[in-house]
Short mmCIF file of C-alpha atoms and ligand atoms in Angstrom, two decimals:
data_model
loop_
_atom_site.label_atom_id
_atom_site.label_comp_id
_atom_site.label_asym_id
_atom_site.label_seq_id
_atom_site.Cartn_x
_atom_site.Cartn_y
_atom_site.Cartn_z
CA MET A 1 -129.12 79.72 64.16
CA ILE A 2 -131.97 77.39 65.54
CA LEU A 3 -130.87 74.44 67.55
CA VAL A 4 -133.14 71.44 67.52
CA THR A 5 -132.60 69.00 70.29
CA GLY A 6 -134.29 65.44 69.98
CA ALA A 7 -133.71 66.15 66.25
CA THR A 8 -133.54 62.22 65.51
CA GLY A 9 -137.01 62.00 66.95
CA HIS A 10 -140.49 61.99 65.82
CA VAL A 11 -141.09 65.45 66.41
CA GLY A 12 -137.58 66.87 66.36
CA ALA A 13 -136.82 65.30 62.84
CA GLU A 14 -139.80 67.12 61.55
CA VAL A 15 -138.93 70.58 63.10
CA VAL A 16 -135.46 70.04 61.44
CA GLY A 17 -136.98 69.50 57.91
CA GLN A 18 -139.71 72.15 58.10
CA LEU A 19 -137.28 74.88 59.38
CA LEU A 20 -135.04 73.96 56.40
CA GLU A 21 -137.95 74.21 54.21
CA ARG A 22 -138.53 77.95 55.43
CA GLY A 23 -134.99 78.22 54.63
CA LEU A 24 -134.10 78.95 58.32
CA PRO A 25 -130.54 77.98 59.59
CA VAL A 26 -130.70 74.79 61.38
CA ARG A 27 -128.37 72.90 63.60
CA ALA A 28 -129.47 69.29 64.75
CA MET A 29 -128.39 67.73 67.94
CA THR A 30 -127.77 64.22 68.29
CA ARG A 31 -125.83 61.88 70.76
CA ARG A 32 -124.48 60.08 67.95
CA PRO A 33 -123.78 62.07 64.58
CA GLU A 34 -121.92 59.24 62.96
CA GLY A 35 -125.01 57.13 63.11
CA VAL A 36 -127.39 59.58 61.28
CA ARG A 37 -128.13 61.36 58.14
CA PHE A 38 -129.69 64.73 58.04
CA PRO A 39 -130.83 66.51 54.96
CA GLU A 40 -128.23 68.47 53.30
CA GLY A 41 -127.84 72.12 54.56
CA VAL A 42 -128.44 71.07 58.16
CA GLU A 43 -125.41 71.46 60.71
CA VAL A 44 -125.19 68.75 63.15
CA VAL A 45 -123.99 68.71 66.28
CA GLN A 46 -122.92 66.04 69.13
CA GLY A 47 -124.94 66.76 72.52
CA ASP A 48 -126.18 64.84 75.51
CA CYS A 49 -128.17 66.03 78.00
CA ASP A 50 -126.32 63.82 80.37
CA GLU A 51 -123.20 65.54 79.68
CA PRO A 52 -123.44 69.34 80.21
CA GLU A 53 -120.18 70.41 78.49
CA SER A 54 -121.57 68.73 75.36
CA LEU A 55 -124.77 71.11 75.62
CA ARG A 56 -122.51 74.26 76.19
CA LYS A 57 -121.13 73.46 72.87
CA ALA A 58 -124.14 72.49 70.98
CA PHE A 59 -125.89 75.93 72.19
CA GLU A 60 -123.02 78.24 71.02
CA GLY A 61 -123.87 80.70 68.67
CA VAL A 62 -127.64 79.68 68.96
CA GLU A 63 -130.29 82.33 68.72
CA ARG A 64 -133.24 80.13 69.16
CA ALA A 65 -133.81 76.59 70.35
CA PHE A 66 -136.51 73.63 70.38
CA LEU A 67 -136.27 71.67 73.51
CA MET A 68 -137.64 68.31 74.08
CA THR A 69 -136.54 65.54 76.61
CA ALA A 70 -136.50 61.85 76.18
CA GLN A 71 -136.00 61.48 79.98
CA ALA A 72 -138.60 59.01 81.86
CA THR A 73 -141.36 60.92 83.72
CA GLY A 74 -139.71 61.17 87.46
CA SER A 75 -136.26 61.13 86.46
CA ARG A 76 -134.07 63.34 88.54
CA LYS A 77 -131.60 65.88 87.55
CA LEU A 78 -133.89 67.32 84.72
CA HIS A 79 -132.68 67.31 81.26
CA THR A 80 -134.56 70.40 80.61
CA VAL A 81 -132.81 72.46 83.35
CA GLU A 82 -129.21 71.34 82.06
CA GLN A 83 -130.69 72.59 78.26
CA VAL A 84 -131.97 75.87 79.73
CA ARG A 85 -128.62 76.50 81.41
CA ALA A 86 -126.70 76.00 78.37
CA ALA A 87 -129.34 78.27 76.65
CA ARG A 88 -128.81 81.16 78.96
CA GLU A 89 -124.90 81.08 78.84
CA ALA A 90 -125.30 81.11 75.05
CA GLY A 91 -127.72 84.09 75.11
CA VAL A 92 -130.50 82.19 73.30
CA GLY A 93 -133.53 84.30 72.77
CA HIS A 94 -136.24 82.19 72.29
CA LEU A 95 -137.23 78.59 73.64
CA VAL A 96 -139.79 76.46 72.07
CA LYS A 97 -140.61 73.52 74.56
CA LEU A 98 -141.92 70.15 73.65
CA SER A 99 -144.22 69.24 77.05
CA VAL A 100 -147.19 67.20 77.30
CA ALA A 101 -150.99 67.75 77.37
CA GLU A 102 -152.20 70.13 80.28
CA GLY A 103 -148.60 70.31 81.29
CA GLY A 104 -149.45 66.92 82.88
CA GLU A 105 -152.03 68.67 85.52
CA SER A 106 -154.69 66.10 84.94
CA SER A 107 -152.55 63.41 85.74
CA HIS A 108 -151.20 61.62 88.91
CA GLU A 109 -149.61 64.23 91.36
CA LEU A 110 -146.18 62.48 90.99
CA VAL A 111 -146.57 63.06 87.33
CA ALA A 112 -147.94 66.40 87.55
CA ASP A 113 -145.17 67.63 89.89
CA TRP A 114 -142.45 66.44 87.56
CA HIS A 115 -143.78 68.22 84.74
CA ARG A 116 -144.54 71.57 86.73
CA GLU A 117 -141.05 71.38 87.47
CA ASP A 118 -140.06 70.68 83.74
CA GLU A 119 -142.07 73.46 82.40
CA ALA A 120 -141.21 75.84 85.23
CA ALA A 121 -137.38 75.59 83.98
CA VAL A 122 -138.21 77.09 80.83
CA THR A 123 -141.07 79.62 81.77
CA GLU A 124 -138.89 80.88 84.84
CA SER A 125 -135.78 81.12 82.75
CA GLY A 126 -135.98 84.66 81.84
CA ILE A 127 -135.95 83.52 78.19
CA GLU A 128 -138.88 84.24 75.64
CA TRP A 129 -140.74 80.77 75.43
CA THR A 130 -143.38 78.99 73.70
CA MET A 131 -145.00 75.89 75.38
CA LEU A 132 -146.36 73.02 73.07
CA ARG A 133 -148.56 70.59 75.12
CA PRO A 134 -149.80 67.93 72.75
CA GLY A 135 -151.79 64.96 73.56
CA ARG A 136 -151.14 61.38 72.34
CA PHE A 137 -148.68 61.09 69.27
CA MET A 138 -150.04 59.32 66.32
CA SER A 139 -146.47 58.07 66.09
CA ASN A 140 -147.25 55.97 69.44
CA THR A 141 -148.74 53.31 66.75
CA LEU A 142 -145.31 53.09 64.69
CA VAL A 143 -144.22 50.13 67.36
CA TRP A 144 -146.94 48.01 65.54
CA LYS A 145 -144.89 47.78 62.30
CA HIS A 146 -142.66 45.04 63.71
CA MET A 147 -145.46 42.94 64.75
CA LEU A 148 -147.19 43.60 61.52
CA ARG A 149 -144.10 42.03 59.84
CA ARG A 150 -144.43 39.10 61.48
CA GLY A 151 -148.32 38.70 61.34
CA ASP A 152 -151.69 40.00 61.68
CA THR A 153 -152.04 40.05 65.60
CA VAL A 154 -150.83 43.28 67.18
CA GLN A 155 -150.61 44.17 70.98
CA VAL A 156 -152.35 47.39 71.58
CA ALA A 157 -151.91 48.92 75.09
CA PHE A 158 -154.94 51.16 76.37
CA ALA A 159 -156.87 49.94 73.23
CA LYS A 160 -160.10 51.45 74.28
CA LYS A 161 -158.64 54.68 75.47
CA ALA A 162 -160.10 57.52 73.51
CA THR A 163 -158.04 60.55 72.95
CA ALA A 164 -157.56 63.12 70.09
CA PRO A 165 -154.06 61.94 68.67
CA ILE A 166 -151.67 64.37 66.88
CA ALA A 167 -149.30 63.85 64.01
CA PRO A 168 -145.91 64.69 64.87
CA GLU A 169 -145.66 66.65 61.67
CA ASP A 170 -148.62 68.98 63.08
CA ILE A 171 -146.63 69.62 66.24
CA ALA A 172 -143.47 70.40 64.58
CA ALA A 173 -145.30 72.91 62.16
CA VAL A 174 -146.66 74.78 65.15
CA ALA A 175 -143.17 74.86 66.71
CA VAL A 176 -141.87 76.32 63.29
CA GLU A 177 -144.61 78.89 63.44
CA ALA A 178 -143.74 79.54 67.01
CA PHE A 179 -140.07 80.57 65.76
CA THR A 180 -141.40 82.68 63.31
CA ASN A 181 -144.50 84.49 64.71
CA SER A 182 -144.11 86.78 67.50
CA ASP A 183 -147.76 86.45 68.69
CA LEU A 184 -146.66 83.02 69.78
CA ALA A 185 -144.07 84.49 72.53
CA ASN A 186 -144.75 83.29 76.01
CA GLU A 187 -147.87 81.40 74.90
CA THR A 188 -148.99 77.92 76.12
CA LEU A 189 -150.48 76.11 73.30
CA GLU A 190 -152.51 72.89 74.08
CA LEU A 191 -152.35 70.67 70.83
CA SER A 192 -154.41 67.92 69.52
CA GLY A 193 -155.60 66.09 66.51
CA PRO A 194 -158.79 66.63 64.78
CA GLU A 195 -160.72 63.86 65.99
CA VAL A 196 -161.12 61.61 69.05
CA LEU A 197 -160.29 57.90 68.28
CA THR A 198 -159.26 54.64 70.45
CA PRO A 199 -156.01 52.65 69.58
CA GLU A 200 -158.50 49.99 68.71
CA ARG A 201 -159.98 52.13 65.68
CA GLU A 202 -156.73 53.16 64.57
CA LEU A 203 -155.68 49.42 64.11
CA ALA A 204 -158.82 49.21 62.28
CA ILE A 205 -157.90 52.06 60.16
CA VAL A 206 -154.28 50.66 59.43
CA GLY A 207 -155.79 47.26 58.67
CA GLU A 208 -157.87 49.09 56.10
CA ILE A 209 -154.97 50.79 54.53
CA LEU A 210 -153.09 47.75 54.46
CA GLY A 211 -155.90 45.50 52.88
CA ARG A 212 -155.48 43.39 55.91
CA ARG A 213 -157.77 41.71 58.55
CA LEU A 214 -155.86 42.65 61.93
CA THR A 215 -156.50 41.13 65.25
CA LEU A 216 -155.91 43.19 68.39
CA ALA A 217 -154.67 41.35 71.49
CA GLU A 218 -154.63 43.73 74.64
CA PRO A 219 -151.71 43.38 77.06
CA THR A 220 -152.58 42.89 80.61
CA VAL A 221 -152.18 45.98 83.16
CA GLU A 222 -149.05 44.16 84.61
CA GLN A 223 -147.49 43.58 81.29
CA THR A 224 -148.14 47.45 80.16
CA ILE A 225 -146.44 48.39 83.47
CA ASP A 226 -143.57 46.08 83.20
CA GLY A 227 -142.95 47.57 79.68
CA ILE A 228 -142.98 50.91 80.96
CA VAL A 229 -140.62 50.03 83.63
CA ARG A 230 -138.15 48.42 81.17
CA GLY A 231 -138.34 51.58 79.31
CA GLY A 232 -136.74 53.27 82.56
CA MET A 233 -139.42 54.65 84.55
CA ALA A 234 -139.56 54.17 88.36
CA ARG A 235 -142.46 51.37 89.01
CA ASP A 236 -144.34 53.72 91.31
CA ILE A 237 -144.80 56.35 88.63
CA ALA A 238 -145.47 53.72 85.89
CA GLU A 239 -148.07 52.33 88.18
CA ALA A 240 -149.58 55.77 89.10
CA MET A 241 -149.79 56.64 85.27
CA VAL A 242 -151.46 53.45 84.08
CA GLU A 243 -153.94 53.50 86.80
CA HIS A 244 -154.67 57.19 85.62
CA VAL A 245 -154.84 56.37 82.21
CA MET A 246 -157.19 53.40 82.79
CA ASN A 247 -159.39 55.43 85.17
CA GLY A 248 -159.02 58.76 84.21
CA ASP A 249 -161.51 60.57 82.03
CA TYR A 250 -159.28 63.14 80.45
CA GLY A 251 -157.58 63.66 76.82
CA ALA A 252 -160.46 63.18 74.66
CA ASP A 253 -161.02 67.43 73.97
CA ILE A 254 -160.11 68.37 70.49
CA SER A 255 -158.29 71.49 70.54
CA PRO A 256 -158.68 74.06 67.75
CA VAL A 257 -154.97 75.53 68.17
CA VAL A 258 -153.54 73.34 65.39
CA GLU A 259 -155.91 75.10 62.96
CA GLN A 260 -155.73 78.48 64.38
CA VAL A 261 -151.96 78.54 64.27
CA LEU A 262 -151.39 76.91 60.96
CA GLY A 263 -154.36 78.25 58.91
CA ARG A 264 -155.49 74.59 57.72
CA PRO A 265 -157.18 71.78 59.74
CA ALA A 266 -154.75 69.36 61.80
CA THR A 267 -153.94 65.76 59.95
CA THR A 268 -156.54 63.20 60.39
CA PHE A 269 -155.14 59.71 61.78
CA ARG A 270 -156.03 58.20 58.21
CA SER A 271 -153.96 60.48 56.16
CA TRP A 272 -151.13 60.30 58.58
CA ALA A 273 -151.14 56.44 58.64
CA GLU A 274 -151.57 56.42 54.60
CA LYS A 275 -147.96 57.96 54.66
CA HIS A 276 -146.42 55.86 57.44
CA PHE A 277 -147.92 52.45 57.17
CA LYS A 278 -148.64 52.18 53.34
CA GLU A 279 -145.29 50.34 52.43
CA GLU A 280 -145.81 47.66 55.00
CA SER A 281 -147.62 44.56 53.82
N1 NAP B 1 -145.58 59.92 72.52
C1 NAP B 1 -146.62 60.77 73.17
O1 NAP B 1 -147.77 60.31 72.99
C2 NAP B 1 -146.49 62.02 73.62
C3 NAP B 1 -147.45 63.04 74.05
C4 NAP B 1 -147.10 64.23 74.61
C5 NAP B 1 -145.94 64.53 74.84
N2 NAP B 1 -144.70 63.68 74.52
C6 NAP B 1 -143.39 64.11 74.87
O2 NAP B 1 -142.71 63.66 73.50
C7 NAP B 1 -141.47 63.74 73.76
C8 NAP B 1 -141.14 62.77 72.92
O3 NAP B 1 -140.84 63.20 71.76
P1 NAP B 1 -140.49 62.22 70.24
O4 NAP B 1 -141.53 60.98 70.16
O5 NAP B 1 -140.32 63.17 69.22
O6 NAP B 1 -139.20 61.58 70.88
P2 NAP B 1 -138.58 60.28 70.39
O7 NAP B 1 -138.96 60.10 68.60
O8 NAP B 1 -138.74 58.97 71.16
O9 NAP B 1 -136.97 60.82 70.07
C9 NAP B 1 -136.08 60.66 71.59
C10 NAP B 1 -135.07 61.86 70.91
O10 NAP B 1 -134.54 61.97 72.26
C11 NAP B 1 -133.22 62.24 71.86
N3 NAP B 1 -132.30 61.74 73.31
C12 NAP B 1 -132.40 60.64 73.87
N4 NAP B 1 -131.65 60.68 75.08
C13 NAP B 1 -130.89 61.68 75.02
C14 NAP B 1 -130.01 62.59 75.84
N5 NAP B 1 -129.46 61.94 76.92
N6 NAP B 1 -129.71 63.61 75.57
C15 NAP B 1 -129.98 64.42 74.30
N7 NAP B 1 -130.95 63.80 73.48
C16 NAP B 1 -131.23 62.46 73.81
C17 NAP B 1 -132.77 61.01 71.01
O11 NAP B 1 -131.85 61.59 70.09
P3 NAP B 1 -130.37 60.88 69.75
O12 NAP B 1 -130.68 59.44 69.93
O13 NAP B 1 -130.22 61.08 68.32
O14 NAP B 1 -129.33 61.36 70.33
C18 NAP B 1 -134.17 61.32 70.26
O15 NAP B 1 -133.82 62.34 69.21
C19 NAP B 1 -141.19 63.52 75.44
O16 NAP B 1 -140.68 64.39 76.18
C20 NAP B 1 -142.57 63.09 75.59
O17 NAP B 1 -143.05 63.34 76.94
C21 NAP B 1 -145.12 62.43 73.97
#
């Protein structure tokens, strides 16, 4: 049995679907099973990383697990530590962990320290692991959808920050491969999409797909920080992160790993957006 944490999330939902397609037994974890529909054949379990007892039950009988955390960077009492504890008690044999690009090492030291601790919970667990380190997700642009329903002006943070965004579907495909290919055991995989783009260019592509003339409005630095703090991050860490994103020269390297692992090119933003934005108009 393979447990997928964050199974309702952008990456986790894809991991669930792709494991199912491979005919592998999947258990999907969510805090609120009553509110979610998973494909037929998926076992659903209630689990909340803030409730260790629920994790113990969720991991029972599990052989392999996909681990992610939705905690704000800097949060104390790491969810990953709780997940790994439950995994060890259950005798899990392989953990595939969703981390961040470069394990946060090129980021501000407050951020880097937190991610180091988060990854170490897995790599020092004594359980076989695979570390996935993706850069910016293409799915970050999905927050534009509600603005597109109201009009043609879209608020875009970090509009000119160039990175190589990756499709959650590709991250999930690598995760599934990690569960099935022993060459990926105890490997750290830096993952990116196939091209360097700014969010400004992504919005232009979405406009072309929708056949609409879209206008970009960039929030101020203060508005961006306030938004991150409203999402649960401590202000000092949010400030450090934003400062670093604005001024740092990183994140725009294209990694060959998705193509190497999957034997096909990584998904382009245009083809990902065709699927996810097409129905919007
Ligand atoms: N976005 C990016 O550009 C980016 C880049 C690199 C790395 N990452 C990493 O990717 C991860 C986010 O992945 P995602 O976009 O797939 O997630 P997401 O779509 O934001 O989904 C969050 C998931 O976390 C679950 N969750 C929230 N609180 C929980 C709790 N207390 N206990 C158990 N589960 C909980 C939710 O499940 P329920 O609500 O169903 O319980 C949901 O499935 C983060 O760790 C982030 O650092 C993101």
